[in-house]
Every structure is written in C-alpha cells, then in structure tokens.
PDB file of C-alpha atoms in Angstrom:
ATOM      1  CA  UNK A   1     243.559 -15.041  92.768  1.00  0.00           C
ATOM      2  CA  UNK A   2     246.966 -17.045  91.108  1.00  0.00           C
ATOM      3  CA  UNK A   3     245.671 -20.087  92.714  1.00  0.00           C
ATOM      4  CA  UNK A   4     242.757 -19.674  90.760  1.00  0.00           C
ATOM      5  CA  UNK A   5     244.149 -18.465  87.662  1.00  0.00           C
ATOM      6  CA  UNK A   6     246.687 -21.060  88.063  1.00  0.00           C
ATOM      7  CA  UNK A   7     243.640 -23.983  88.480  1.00  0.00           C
ATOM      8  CA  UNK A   8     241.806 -22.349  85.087  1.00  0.00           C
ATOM      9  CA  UNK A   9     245.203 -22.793  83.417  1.00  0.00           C
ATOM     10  CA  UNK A  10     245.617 -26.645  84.518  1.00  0.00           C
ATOM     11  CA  UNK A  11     242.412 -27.164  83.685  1.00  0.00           C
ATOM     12  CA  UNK A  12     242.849 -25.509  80.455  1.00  0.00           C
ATOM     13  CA  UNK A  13     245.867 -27.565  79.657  1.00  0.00           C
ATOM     14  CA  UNK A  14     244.330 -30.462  80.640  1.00  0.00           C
ATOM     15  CA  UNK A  15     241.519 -30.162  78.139  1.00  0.00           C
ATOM     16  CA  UNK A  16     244.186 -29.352  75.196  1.00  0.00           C
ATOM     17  CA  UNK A  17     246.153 -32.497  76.140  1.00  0.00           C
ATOM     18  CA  UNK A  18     242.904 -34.217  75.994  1.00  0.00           C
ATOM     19  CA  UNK A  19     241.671 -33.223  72.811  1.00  0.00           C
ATOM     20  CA  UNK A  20     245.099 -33.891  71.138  1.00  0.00           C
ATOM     21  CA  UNK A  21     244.795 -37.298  72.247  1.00  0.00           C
ATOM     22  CA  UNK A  22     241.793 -37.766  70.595  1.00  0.00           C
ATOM     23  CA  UNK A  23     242.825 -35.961  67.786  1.00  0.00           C
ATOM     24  CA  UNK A  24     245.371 -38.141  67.209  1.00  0.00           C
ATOM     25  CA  UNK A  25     243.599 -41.498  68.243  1.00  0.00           C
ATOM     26  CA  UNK A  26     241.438 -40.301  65.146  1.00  0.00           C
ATOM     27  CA  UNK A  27     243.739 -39.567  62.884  1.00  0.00           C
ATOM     28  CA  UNK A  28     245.249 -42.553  63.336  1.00  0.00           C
ATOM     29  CA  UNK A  29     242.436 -44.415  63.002  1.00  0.00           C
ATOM     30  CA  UNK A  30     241.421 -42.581  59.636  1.00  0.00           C
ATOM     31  CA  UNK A  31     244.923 -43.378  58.194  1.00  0.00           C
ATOM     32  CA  UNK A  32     244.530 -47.207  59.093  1.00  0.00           C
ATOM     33  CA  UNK A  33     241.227 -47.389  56.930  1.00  0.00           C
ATOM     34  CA  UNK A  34     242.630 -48.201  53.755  1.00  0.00           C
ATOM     35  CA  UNK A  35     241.990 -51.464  51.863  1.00  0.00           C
ATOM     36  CA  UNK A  36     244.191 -53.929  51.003  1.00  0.00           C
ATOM     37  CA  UNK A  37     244.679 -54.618  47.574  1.00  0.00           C
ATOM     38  CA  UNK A  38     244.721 -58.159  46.730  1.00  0.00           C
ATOM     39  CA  UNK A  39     244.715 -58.634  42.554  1.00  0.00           C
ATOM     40  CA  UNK A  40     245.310 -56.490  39.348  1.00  0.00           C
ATOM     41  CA  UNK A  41     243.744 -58.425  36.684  1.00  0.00           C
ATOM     42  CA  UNK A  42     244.264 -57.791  33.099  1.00  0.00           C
ATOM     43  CA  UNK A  43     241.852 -58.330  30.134  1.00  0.00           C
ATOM     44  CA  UNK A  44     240.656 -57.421  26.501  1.00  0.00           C
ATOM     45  CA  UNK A  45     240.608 -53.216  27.151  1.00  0.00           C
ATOM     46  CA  UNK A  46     239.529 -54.198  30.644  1.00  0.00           C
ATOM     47  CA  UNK A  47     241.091 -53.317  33.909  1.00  0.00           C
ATOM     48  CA  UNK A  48     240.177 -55.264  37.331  1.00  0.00           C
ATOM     49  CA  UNK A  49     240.870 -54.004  40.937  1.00  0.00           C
ATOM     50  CA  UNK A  50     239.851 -56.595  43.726  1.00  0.00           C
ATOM     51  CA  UNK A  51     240.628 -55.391  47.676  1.00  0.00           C
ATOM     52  CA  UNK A  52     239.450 -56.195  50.896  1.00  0.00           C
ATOM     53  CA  UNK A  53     239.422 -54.193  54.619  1.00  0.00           C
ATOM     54  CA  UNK A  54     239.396 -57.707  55.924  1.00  0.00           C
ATOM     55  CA  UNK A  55     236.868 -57.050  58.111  1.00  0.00           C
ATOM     56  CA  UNK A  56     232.505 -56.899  57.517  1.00  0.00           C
ATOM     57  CA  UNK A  57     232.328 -52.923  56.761  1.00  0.00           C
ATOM     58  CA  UNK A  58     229.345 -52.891  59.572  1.00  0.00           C
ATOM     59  CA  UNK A  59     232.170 -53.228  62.108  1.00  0.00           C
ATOM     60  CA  UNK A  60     234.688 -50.513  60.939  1.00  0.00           C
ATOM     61  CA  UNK A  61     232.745 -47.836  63.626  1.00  0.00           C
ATOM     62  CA  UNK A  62     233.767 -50.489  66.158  1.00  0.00           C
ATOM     63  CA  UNK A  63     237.362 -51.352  65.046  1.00  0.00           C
ATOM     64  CA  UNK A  64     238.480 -47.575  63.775  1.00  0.00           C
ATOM     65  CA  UNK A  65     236.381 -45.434  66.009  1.00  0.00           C
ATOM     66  CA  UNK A  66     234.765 -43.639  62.445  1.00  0.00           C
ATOM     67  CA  UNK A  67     231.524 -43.573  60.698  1.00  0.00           C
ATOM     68  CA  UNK A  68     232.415 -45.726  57.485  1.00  0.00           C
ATOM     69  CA  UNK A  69     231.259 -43.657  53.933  1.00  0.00           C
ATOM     70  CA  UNK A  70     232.287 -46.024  51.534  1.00  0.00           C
ATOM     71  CA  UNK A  71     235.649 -46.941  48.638  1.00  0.00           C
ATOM     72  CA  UNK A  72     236.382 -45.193  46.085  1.00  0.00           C
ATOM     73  CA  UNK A  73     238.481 -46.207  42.798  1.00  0.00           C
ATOM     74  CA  UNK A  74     241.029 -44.809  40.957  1.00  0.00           C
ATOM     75  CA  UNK A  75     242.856 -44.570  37.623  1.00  0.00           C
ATOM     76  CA  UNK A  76     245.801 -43.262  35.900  1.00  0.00           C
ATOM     77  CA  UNK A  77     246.464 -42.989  32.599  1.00  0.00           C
ATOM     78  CA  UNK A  78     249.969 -42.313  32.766  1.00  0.00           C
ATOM     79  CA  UNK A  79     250.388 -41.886  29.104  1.00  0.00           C
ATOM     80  CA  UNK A  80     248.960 -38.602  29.540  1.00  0.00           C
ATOM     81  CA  UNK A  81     251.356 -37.281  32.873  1.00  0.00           C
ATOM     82  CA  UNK A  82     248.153 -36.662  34.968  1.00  0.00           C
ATOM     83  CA  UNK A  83     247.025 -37.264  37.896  1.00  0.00           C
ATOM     84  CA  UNK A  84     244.572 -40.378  39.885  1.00  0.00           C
ATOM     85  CA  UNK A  85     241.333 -39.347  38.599  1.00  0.00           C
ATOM     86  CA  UNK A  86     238.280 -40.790  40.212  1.00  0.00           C
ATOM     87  CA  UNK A  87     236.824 -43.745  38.005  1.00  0.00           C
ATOM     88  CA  UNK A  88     233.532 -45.122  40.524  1.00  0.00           C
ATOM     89  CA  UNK A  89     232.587 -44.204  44.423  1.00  0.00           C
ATOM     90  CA  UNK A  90     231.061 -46.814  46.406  1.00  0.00           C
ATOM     91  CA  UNK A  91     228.666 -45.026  49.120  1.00  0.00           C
ATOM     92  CA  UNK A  92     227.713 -47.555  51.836  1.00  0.00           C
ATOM     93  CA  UNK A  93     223.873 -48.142  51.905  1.00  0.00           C
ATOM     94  CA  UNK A  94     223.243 -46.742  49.081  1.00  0.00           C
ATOM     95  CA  UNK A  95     220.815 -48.593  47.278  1.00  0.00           C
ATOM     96  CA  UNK A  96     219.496 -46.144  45.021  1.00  0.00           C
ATOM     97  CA  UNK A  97     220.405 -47.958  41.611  1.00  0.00           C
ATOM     98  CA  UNK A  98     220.512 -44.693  39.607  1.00  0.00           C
ATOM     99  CA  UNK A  99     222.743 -42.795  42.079  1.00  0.00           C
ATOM    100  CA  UNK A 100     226.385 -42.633  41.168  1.00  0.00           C
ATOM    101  CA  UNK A 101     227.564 -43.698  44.308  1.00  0.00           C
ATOM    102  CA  UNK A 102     224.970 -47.042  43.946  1.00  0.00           C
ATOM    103  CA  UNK A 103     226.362 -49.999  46.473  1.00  0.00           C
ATOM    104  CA  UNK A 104     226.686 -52.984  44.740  1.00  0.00           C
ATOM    105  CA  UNK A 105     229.023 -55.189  46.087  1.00  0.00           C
ATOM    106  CA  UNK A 106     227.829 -58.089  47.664  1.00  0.00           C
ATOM    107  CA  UNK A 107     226.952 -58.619  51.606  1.00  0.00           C
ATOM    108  CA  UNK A 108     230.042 -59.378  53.352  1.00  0.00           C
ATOM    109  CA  UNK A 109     231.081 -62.662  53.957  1.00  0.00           C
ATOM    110  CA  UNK A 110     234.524 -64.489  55.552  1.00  0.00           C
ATOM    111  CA  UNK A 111     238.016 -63.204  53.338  1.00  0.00           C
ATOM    112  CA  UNK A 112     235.235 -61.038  50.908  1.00  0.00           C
ATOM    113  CA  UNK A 113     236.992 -59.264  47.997  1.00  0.00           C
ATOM    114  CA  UNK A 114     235.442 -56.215  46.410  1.00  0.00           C
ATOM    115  CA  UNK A 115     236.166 -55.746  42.912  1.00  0.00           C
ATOM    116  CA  UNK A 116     236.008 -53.104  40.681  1.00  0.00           C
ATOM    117  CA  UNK A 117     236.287 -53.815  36.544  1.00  0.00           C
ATOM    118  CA  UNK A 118     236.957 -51.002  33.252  1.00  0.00           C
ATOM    119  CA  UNK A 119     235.736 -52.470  30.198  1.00  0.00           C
ATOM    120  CA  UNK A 120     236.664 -49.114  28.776  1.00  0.00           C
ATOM    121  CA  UNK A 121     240.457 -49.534  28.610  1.00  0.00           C
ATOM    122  CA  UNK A 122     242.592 -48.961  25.647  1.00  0.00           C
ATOM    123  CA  UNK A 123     244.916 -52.309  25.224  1.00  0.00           C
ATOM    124  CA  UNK A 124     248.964 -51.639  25.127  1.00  0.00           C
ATOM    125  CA  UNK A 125     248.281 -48.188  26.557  1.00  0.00           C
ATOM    126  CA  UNK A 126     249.786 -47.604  30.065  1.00  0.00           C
ATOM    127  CA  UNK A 127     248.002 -47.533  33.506  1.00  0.00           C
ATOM    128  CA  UNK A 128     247.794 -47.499  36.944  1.00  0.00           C
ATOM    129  CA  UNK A 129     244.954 -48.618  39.394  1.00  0.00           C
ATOM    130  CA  UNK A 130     244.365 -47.627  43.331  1.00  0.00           C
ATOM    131  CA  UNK A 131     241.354 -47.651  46.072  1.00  0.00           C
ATOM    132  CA  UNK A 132     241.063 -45.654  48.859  1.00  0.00           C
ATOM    133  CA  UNK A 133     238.533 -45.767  51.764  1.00  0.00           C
ATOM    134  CA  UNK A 134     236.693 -43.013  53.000  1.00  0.00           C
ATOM    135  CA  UNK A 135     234.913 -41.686  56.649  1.00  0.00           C
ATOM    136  CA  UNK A 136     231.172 -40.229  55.721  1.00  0.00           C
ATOM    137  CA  UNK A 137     230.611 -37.214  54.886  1.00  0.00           C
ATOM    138  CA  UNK A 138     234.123 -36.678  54.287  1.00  0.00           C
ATOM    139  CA  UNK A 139     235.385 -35.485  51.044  1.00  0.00           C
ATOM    140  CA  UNK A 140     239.230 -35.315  51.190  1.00  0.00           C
ATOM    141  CA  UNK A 141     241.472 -38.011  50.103  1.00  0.00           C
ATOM    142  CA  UNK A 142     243.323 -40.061  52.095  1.00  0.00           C
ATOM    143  CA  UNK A 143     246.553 -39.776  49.937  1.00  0.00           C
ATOM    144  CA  UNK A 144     248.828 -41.924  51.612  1.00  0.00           C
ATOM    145  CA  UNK A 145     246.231 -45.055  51.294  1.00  0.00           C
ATOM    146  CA  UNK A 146     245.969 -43.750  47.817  1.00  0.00           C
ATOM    147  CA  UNK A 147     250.174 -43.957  47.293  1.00  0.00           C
ATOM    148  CA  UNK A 148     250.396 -46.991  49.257  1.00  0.00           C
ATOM    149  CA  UNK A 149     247.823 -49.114  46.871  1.00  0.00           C
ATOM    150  CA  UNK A 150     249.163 -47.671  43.812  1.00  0.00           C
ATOM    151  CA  UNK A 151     249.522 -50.494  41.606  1.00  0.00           C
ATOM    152  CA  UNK A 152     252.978 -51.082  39.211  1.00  0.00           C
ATOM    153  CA  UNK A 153     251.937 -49.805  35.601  1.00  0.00           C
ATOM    154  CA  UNK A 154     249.705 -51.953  33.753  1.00  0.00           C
ATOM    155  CA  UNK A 155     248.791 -52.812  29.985  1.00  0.00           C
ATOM    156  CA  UNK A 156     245.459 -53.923  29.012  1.00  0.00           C
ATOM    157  CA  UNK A 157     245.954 -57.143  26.607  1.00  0.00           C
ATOM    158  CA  UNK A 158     243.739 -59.642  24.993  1.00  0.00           C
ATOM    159  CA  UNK A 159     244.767 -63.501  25.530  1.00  0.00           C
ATOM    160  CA  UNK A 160     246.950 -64.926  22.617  1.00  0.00           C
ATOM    161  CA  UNK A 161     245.577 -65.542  19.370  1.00  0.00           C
ATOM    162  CA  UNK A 162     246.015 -67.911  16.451  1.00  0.00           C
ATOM    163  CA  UNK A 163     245.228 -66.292  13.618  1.00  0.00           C
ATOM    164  CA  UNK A 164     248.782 -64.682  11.953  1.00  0.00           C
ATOM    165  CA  UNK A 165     247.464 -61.853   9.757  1.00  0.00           C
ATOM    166  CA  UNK A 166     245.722 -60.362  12.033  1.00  0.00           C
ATOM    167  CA  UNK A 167     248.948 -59.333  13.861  1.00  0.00           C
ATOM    168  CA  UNK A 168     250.218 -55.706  14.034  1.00  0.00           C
ATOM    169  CA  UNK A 169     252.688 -53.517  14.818  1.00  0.00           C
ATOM    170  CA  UNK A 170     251.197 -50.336  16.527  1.00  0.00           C
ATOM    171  CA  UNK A 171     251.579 -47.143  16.329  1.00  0.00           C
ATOM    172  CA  UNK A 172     252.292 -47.230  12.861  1.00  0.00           C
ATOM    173  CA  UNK A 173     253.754 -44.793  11.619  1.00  0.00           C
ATOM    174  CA  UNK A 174     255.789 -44.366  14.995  1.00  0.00           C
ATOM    175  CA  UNK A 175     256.470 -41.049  16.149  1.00  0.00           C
ATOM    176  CA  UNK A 176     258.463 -40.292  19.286  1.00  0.00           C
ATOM    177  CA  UNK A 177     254.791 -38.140  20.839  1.00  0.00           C
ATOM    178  CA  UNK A 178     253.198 -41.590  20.561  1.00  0.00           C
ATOM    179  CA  UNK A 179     250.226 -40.913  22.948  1.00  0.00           C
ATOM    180  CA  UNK A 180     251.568 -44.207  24.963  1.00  0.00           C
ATOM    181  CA  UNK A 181     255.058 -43.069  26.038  1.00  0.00           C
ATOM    182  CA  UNK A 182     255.677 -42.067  29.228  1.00  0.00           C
ATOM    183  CA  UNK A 183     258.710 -41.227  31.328  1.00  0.00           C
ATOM    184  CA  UNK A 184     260.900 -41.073  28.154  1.00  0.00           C
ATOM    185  CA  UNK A 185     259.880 -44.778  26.979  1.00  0.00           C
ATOM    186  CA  UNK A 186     260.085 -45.827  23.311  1.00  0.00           C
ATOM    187  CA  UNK A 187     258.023 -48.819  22.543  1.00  0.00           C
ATOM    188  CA  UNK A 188     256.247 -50.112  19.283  1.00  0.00           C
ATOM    189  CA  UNK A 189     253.567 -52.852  20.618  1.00  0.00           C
ATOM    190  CA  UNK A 190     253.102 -56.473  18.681  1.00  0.00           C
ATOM    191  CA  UNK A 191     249.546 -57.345  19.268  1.00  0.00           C
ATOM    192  CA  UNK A 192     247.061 -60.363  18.298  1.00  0.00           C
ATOM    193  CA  UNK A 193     250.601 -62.476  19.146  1.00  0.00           C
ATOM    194  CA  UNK A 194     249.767 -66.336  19.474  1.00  0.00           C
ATOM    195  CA  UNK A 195     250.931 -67.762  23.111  1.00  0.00           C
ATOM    196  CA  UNK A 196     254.316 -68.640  21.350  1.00  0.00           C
ATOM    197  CA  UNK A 197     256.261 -66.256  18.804  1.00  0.00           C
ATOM    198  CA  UNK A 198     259.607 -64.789  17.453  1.00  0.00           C
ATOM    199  CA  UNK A 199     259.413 -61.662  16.375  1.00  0.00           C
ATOM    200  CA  UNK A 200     262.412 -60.364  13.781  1.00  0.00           C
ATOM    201  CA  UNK A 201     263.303 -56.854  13.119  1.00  0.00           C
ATOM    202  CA  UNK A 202     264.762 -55.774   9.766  1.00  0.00           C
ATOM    203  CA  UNK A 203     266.322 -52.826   7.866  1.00  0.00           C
ATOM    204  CA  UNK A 204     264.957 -52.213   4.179  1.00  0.00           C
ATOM    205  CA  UNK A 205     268.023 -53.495   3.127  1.00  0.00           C
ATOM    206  CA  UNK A 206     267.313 -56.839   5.175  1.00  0.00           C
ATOM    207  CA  UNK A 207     270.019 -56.534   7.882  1.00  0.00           C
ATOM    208  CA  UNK A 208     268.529 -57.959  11.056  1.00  0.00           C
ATOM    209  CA  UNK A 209     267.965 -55.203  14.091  1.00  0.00           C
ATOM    210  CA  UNK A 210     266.317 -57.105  16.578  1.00  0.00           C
ATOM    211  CA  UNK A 211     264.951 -60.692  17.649  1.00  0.00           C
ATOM    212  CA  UNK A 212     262.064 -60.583  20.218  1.00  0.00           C
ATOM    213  CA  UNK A 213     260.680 -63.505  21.730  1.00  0.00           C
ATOM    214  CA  UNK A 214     256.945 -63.954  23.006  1.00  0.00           C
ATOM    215  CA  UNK A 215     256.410 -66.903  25.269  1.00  0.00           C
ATOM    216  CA  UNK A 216     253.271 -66.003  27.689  1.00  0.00           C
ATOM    217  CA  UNK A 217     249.863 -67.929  26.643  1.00  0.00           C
ATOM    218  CA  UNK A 218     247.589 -64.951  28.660  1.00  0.00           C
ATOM    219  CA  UNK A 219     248.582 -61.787  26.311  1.00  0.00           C
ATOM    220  CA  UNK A 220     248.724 -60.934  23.047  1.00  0.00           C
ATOM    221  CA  UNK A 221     251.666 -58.334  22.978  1.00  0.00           C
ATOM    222  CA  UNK A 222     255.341 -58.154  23.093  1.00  0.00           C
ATOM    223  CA  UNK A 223     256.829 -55.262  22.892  1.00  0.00           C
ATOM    224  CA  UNK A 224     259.869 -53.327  20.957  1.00  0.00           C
ATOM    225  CA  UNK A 225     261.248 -50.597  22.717  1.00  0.00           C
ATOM    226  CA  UNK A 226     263.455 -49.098  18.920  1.00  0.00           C
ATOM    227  CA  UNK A 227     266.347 -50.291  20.092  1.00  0.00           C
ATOM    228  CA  UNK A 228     268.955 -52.914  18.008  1.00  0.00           C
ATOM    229  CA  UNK A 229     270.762 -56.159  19.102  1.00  0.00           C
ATOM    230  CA  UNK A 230     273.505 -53.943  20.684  1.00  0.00           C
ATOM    231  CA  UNK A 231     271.170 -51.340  23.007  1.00  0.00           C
ATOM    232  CA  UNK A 232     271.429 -48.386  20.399  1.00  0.00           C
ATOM    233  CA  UNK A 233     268.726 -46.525  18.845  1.00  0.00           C
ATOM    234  CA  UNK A 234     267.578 -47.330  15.828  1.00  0.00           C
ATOM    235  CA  UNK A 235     267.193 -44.200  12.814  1.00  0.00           C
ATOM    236  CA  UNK A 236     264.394 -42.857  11.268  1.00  0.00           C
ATOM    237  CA  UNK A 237     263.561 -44.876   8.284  1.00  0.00           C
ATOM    238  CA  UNK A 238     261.047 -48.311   7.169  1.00  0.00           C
ATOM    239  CA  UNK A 239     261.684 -51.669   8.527  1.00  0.00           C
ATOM    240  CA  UNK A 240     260.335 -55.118   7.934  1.00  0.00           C
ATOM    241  CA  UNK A 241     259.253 -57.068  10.634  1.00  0.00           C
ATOM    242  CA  UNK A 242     258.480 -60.868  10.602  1.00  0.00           C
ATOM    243  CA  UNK A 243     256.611 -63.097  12.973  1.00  0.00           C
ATOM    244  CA  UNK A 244     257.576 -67.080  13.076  1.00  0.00           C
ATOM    245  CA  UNK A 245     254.764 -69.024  15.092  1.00  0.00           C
ATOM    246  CA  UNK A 246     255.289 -73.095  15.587  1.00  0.00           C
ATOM    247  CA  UNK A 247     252.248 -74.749  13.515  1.00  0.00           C
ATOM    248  CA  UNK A 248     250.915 -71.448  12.245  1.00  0.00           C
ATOM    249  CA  UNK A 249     253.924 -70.430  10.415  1.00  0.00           C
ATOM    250  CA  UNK A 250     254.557 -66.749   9.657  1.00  0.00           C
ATOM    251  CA  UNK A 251     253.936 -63.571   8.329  1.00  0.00           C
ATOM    252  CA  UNK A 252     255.278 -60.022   7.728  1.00  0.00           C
ATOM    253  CA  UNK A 253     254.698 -56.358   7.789  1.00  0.00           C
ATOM    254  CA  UNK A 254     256.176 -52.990   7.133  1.00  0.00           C
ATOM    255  CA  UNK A 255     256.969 -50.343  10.075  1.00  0.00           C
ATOM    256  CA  UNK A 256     257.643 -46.635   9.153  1.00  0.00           C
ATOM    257  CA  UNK A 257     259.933 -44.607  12.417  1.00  0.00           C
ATOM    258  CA  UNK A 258     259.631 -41.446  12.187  1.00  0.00           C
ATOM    259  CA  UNK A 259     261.208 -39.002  14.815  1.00  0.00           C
TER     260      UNK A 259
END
C-alpha cells in the first residue's frame, strides 16, 4: 500500500515539476516578445514610434512557443503625472478597416520597421512614447517590455523658421501650474526660432538676466528654464526678451512671471 502511495506521489511530483517547466519555458518566452524600438521621431505636434521584433510576425509561434495577437502603442503625457495610456492596438489579421484594432502595417519584409505616428501632439509640451507586444487573446500588459521601451521625454517641435515676428515666448503670462511642468521643472518655451538665434533676457529696468543660444536647424524652440546668468531664480515681475538672428535681424517681446 506505501509502495503505491509512494508511486502516486512520484508520479504526482513528477507532473508538478513538469508543468513548472513549461510554465516557465512560457513565461519566458512571453517576456522575450517585446519589440525593439529603433527611432523617436519628432515633428510639427506629431509624435513617431518605429520598432521591429526582427523577425516576420508569422514565425513568432515558431521562435517563442505563443500564438502572436498583435503591438500595441503607448503614450504619456507626463505634464499631467499619469500613467501610459493606450494610443492604437495593432491586432494581427485584422483586416477589417473600421475595427479599432485594423492591421495596417505592411507585409513583412528583411530589417521591417513598424511605425506608429500622432499628428495630435501639442508642440513644447512633454512626452513619452513605448510599444509593447502582446500573445492573443491576452489582455494584460507586459510591463517590463513596456518599462524597457520607454522612451527619454520628448517635445513635439516644428523645424526652424525664418520669419522673426512670428516668434513667442509661451506660456505667457507664466505661472508656476503651467500645464507643461513636470517633476518640479520651470521652463518658458521660445518657439518659431530660425535654425540660428540668441535669445536675451531682460529686467524692466534693462539689466540683462539671461543669454540663450539656439543653434539646431530641425526645431523651432529653445528653452528658458527662469533662471539668471548665476543659477538663481528669477522674481515675479515683466521682462523683455530679445531675439538676434544673422540676416533676419531681430525682434522683441514682453514676458509677465507670475508665481
């Protein structure tokens, strides 16, 4: 009768060991589908995300041992403290153009990037991209995939422009709840910049705060973050602000911080 009972057990065993083998082969295999992020691209209050899982998603059964569902995007607007919120799911095979989980990325072909693009984002406001990959018919996020391709925070931003007055310091009036700041960050943005620009800060009374130079020929903005020559805060109050572009010349404006 032990022998028995004793066999039942070792078989038992046996079967657990098993199991957690597999169990773990597949969890293992569900954390190694995650994409590969290969580009952040930055535009005119547009966002792009291109990735790759380097391999034709036909053979990810093969490879990971799981029934591939599809990618799904992600967005932050870290001006507002929340959370990745889901911006567009890509369900494989779906081909129903009215569904929102509609497949439209290209057949796969050798080193294929998927790409994902917001034309809805806000320029100079702050955020963050990611992409995750999922198994079908499972719902739950893969958060460590979703961590790992978390890009650095981002700022929309048109290319530079050449026309001086229409140049602009924003938020104005600044307020320290500016819907931009995050983490404790003070920042008044310079947008519509030409590639090449120095930016003055003044008091009322003309004493100069600040000198900020813009050298970059693919955005628009450089950024003050209230600060003077010598890394203190500046007080409540108006300043001027002047821009000095070679061959365009230059132009100024008022800026009202209020705290």
């Amino acid at each position: 009768m032990r022998v028995i009972q004793g066999s039942g057990v070792r078989r038992a065993m046996a079967a657990l060991v098993v199991f957690g083998l597999l169990f773990l082969s597949a969890s293992a295999a569900l954390a190694d589908l995650c994409p590969r992020v290969k580009f952040v691209q930055l535009g005119n209050q547009s966002l792009e995300i291109g990735w790759t899982m380097g391999i034709d998603e036909r053979d990810i059964p093969d490879v990971y041992g799981v029934q591939f569902g599809g990618y799904r995007v992600w967005v932050k607007e870290v001006w507002n403290d929340e959370e990745f919120f889901l911006a567009r799911e890509y369900v494989w095979g779906e081909e129903d153009t009215s569904a929102a989980g509609y497949w439209d990325l290209e057949p796969f072909y050798e080193d294929s990037i998927r790409v994902y693009t917001d034309t809805d984002a806000q320029n100079a406001f702050p955020y963050m991209l990611s992409v995750t990959a999922f198994e079908a018919g499972v719902s739950s996020v893969n958060e460590d995939c979703l961590d790992q391709n978390s890009s650095v925070i981002v700022y929309p931003r048109a290319g530079q422009q050449d026309v001086l007055k229409k140049i602009q310091a924003i938020p104005n009036p600044y307020r320290s709840s500016a819907d931009w700041e995050h983490g404790g960050e003070r920042r008044i943005a310079f947008v519509k910049l030409p590639g090449m620009a120095t930016i003055r800060i003044y008091t009322a009374s003309a004493k100069l705060v600040r000198t900020l130079h813009h050298d970059d020929p693919h955005s628009d903005q450089e950024s003050w973050d209230l600060r003077n020559s010598d890394g203190e805060d500046v007080a409540p109050g108006v300043y001027i602000w002047s821009v000095e572009a070679p061959e365009l010349g230059s132009i100024a404006g008022k800026i009202m911080v209020i705290k």
